[in-house]
PDB file of C-alpha atoms in Angstrom:
ATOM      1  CA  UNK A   1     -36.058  -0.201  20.912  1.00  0.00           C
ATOM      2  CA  UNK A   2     -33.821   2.241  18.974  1.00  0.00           C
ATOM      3  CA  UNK A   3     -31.479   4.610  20.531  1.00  0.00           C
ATOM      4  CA  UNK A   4     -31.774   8.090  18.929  1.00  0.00           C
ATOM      5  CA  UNK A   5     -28.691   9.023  20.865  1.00  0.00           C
ATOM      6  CA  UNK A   6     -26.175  10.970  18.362  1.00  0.00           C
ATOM      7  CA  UNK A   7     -22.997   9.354  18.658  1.00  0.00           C
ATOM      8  CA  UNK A   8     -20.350  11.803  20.172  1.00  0.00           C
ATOM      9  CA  UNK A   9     -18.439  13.260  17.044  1.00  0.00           C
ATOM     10  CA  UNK A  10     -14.971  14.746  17.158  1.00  0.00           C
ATOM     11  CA  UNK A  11     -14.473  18.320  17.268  1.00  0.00           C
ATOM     12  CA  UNK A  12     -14.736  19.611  13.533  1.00  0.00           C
ATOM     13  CA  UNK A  13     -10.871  20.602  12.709  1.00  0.00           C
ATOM     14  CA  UNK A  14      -9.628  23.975  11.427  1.00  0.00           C
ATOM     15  CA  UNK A  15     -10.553  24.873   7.976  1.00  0.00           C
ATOM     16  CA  UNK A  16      -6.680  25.076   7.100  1.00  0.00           C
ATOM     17  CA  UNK A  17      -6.213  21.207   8.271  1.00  0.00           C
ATOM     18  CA  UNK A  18      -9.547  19.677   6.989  1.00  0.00           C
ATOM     19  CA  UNK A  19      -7.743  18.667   3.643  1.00  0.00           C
ATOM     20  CA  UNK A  20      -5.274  16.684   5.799  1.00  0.00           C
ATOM     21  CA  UNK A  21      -7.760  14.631   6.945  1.00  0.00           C
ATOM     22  CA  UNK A  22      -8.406  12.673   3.800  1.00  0.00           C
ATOM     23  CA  UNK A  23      -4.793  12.477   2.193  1.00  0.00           C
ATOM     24  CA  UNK A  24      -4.559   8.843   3.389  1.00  0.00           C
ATOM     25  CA  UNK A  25      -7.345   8.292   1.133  1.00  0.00           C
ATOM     26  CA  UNK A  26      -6.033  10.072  -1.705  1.00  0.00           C
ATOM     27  CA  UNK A  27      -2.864   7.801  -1.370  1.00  0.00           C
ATOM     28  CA  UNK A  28      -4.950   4.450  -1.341  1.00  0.00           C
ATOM     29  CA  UNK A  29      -7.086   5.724  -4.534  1.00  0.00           C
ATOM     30  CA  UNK A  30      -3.457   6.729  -6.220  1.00  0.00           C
ATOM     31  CA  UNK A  31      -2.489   3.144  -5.640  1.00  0.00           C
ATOM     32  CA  UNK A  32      -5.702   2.077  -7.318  1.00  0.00           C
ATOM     33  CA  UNK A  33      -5.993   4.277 -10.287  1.00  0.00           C
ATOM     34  CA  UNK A  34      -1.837   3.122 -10.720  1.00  0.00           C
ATOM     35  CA  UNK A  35      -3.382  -0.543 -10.352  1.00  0.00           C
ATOM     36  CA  UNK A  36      -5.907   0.377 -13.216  1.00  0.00           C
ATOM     37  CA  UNK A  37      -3.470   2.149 -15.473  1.00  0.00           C
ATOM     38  CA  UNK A  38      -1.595  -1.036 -15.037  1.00  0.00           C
ATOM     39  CA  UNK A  39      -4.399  -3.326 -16.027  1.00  0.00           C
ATOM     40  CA  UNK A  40      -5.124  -1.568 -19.033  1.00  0.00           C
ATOM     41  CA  UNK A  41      -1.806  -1.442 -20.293  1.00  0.00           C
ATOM     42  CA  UNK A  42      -2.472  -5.632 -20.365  1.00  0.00           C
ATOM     43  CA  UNK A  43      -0.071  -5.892 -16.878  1.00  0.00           C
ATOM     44  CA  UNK A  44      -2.151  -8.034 -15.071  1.00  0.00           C
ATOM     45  CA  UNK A  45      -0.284  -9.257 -12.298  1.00  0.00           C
ATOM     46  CA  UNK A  46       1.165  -5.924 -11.258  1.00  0.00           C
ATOM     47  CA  UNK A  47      -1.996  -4.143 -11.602  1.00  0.00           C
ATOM     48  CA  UNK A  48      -3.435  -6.375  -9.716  1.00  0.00           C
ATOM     49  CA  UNK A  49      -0.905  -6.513  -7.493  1.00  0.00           C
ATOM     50  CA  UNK A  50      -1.017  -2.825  -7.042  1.00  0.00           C
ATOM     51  CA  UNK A  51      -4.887  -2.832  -6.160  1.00  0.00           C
ATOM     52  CA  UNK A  52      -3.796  -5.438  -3.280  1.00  0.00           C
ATOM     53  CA  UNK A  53      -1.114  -3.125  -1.884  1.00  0.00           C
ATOM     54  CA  UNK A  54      -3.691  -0.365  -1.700  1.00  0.00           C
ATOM     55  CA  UNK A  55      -6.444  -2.838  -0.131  1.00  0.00           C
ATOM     56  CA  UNK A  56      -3.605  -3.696   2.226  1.00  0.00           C
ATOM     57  CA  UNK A  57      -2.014  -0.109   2.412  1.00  0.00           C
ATOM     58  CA  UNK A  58      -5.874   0.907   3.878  1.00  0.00           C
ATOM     59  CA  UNK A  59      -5.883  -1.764   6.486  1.00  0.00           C
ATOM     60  CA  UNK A  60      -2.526  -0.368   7.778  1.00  0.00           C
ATOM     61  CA  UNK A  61      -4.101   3.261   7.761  1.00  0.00           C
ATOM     62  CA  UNK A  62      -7.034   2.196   9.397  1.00  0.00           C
ATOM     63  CA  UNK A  63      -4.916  -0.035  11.719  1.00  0.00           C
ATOM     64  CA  UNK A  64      -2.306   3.270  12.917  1.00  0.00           C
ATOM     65  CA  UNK A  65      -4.026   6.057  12.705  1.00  0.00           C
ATOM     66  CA  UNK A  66      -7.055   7.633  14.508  1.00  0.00           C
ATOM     67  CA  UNK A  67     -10.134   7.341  13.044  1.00  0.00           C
ATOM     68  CA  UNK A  68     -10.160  11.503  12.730  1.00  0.00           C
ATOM     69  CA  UNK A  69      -7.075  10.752  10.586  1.00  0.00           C
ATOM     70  CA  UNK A  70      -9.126   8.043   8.468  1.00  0.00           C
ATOM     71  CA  UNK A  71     -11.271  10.928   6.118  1.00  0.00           C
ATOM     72  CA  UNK A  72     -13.555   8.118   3.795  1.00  0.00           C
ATOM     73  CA  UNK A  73     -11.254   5.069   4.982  1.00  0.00           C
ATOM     74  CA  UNK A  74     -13.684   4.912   8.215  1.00  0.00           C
ATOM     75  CA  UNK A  75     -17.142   2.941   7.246  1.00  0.00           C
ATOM     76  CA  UNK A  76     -17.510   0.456   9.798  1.00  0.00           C
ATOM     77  CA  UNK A  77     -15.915  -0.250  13.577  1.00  0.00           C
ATOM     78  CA  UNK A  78     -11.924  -0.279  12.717  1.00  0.00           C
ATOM     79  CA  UNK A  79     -11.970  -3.983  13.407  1.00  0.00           C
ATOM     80  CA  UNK A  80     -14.674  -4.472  11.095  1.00  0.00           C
ATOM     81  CA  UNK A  81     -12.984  -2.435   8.671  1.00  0.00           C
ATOM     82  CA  UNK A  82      -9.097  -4.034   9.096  1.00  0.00           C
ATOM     83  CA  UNK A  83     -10.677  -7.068   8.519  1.00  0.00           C
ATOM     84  CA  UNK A  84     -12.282  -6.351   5.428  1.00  0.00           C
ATOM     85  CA  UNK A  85      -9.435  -4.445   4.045  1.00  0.00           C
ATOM     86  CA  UNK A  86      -7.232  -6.945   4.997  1.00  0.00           C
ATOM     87  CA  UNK A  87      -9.028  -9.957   3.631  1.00  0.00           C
ATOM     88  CA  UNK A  88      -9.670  -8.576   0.459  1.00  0.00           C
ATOM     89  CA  UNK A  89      -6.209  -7.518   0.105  1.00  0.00           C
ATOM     90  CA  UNK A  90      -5.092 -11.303   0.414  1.00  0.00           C
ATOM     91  CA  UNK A  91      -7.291 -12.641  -1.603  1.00  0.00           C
ATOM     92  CA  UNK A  92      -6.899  -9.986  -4.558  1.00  0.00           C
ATOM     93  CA  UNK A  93      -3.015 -10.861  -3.655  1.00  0.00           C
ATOM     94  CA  UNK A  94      -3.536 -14.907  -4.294  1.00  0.00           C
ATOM     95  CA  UNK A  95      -5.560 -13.785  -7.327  1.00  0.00           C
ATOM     96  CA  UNK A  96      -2.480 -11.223  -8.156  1.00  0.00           C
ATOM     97  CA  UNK A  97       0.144 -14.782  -8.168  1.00  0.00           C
ATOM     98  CA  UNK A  98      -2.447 -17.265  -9.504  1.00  0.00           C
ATOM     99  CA  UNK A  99      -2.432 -15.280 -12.880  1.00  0.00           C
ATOM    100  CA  UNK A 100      -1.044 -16.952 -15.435  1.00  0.00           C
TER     101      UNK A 100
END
């Protein structure tokens, strides 16, 4: 049976604070679009490397901060979403060193 119980949502913050929410977002994408820039500019491993860090830099947000500090980092449970980050920041990382 399905609960159609709304899940109790924090209270909505102050219009002048509501852009604070999501700068730890805008940090991870900066990481990634510096990852990308890399990558073009045929520097593999560090571009690579920098998408780890950011992958890895998320899990640490998601990890510290509330989840009304997250913005878009939250999807899942913070577990769920640690995890993920985590992992895929490890394995982009062995990826990152394995380039040759």
């Amino acid at each position: 049976m399905l609960d159609d119980h709304e899940p109790d949502l924090p209270p909505e913050p102050p219009k002048s604070e509501r852009w604070q929410v999501h700068v730890p977002y805008l940090v991870v994408m900066g990481v990634v679009l510096i990852g990308f820039v890399l990558i073009m500019l045929y520097r593999w491993r560090m571009g690579s490397g920098a998408i780890a860090g950011a992958l890895l830099l998320a899990a640490t947000f998601r990890a510290v901060l509330p989840p009304q500090r997250c913005g878009l980092l939250v999807i899942r449970t913070r577990l769920t979403d640690i995890v993920t980050y985590g992992g895929l920041g490890l394995l982009i990382t062995y990826v990152a060193l394995t380039i040759t």
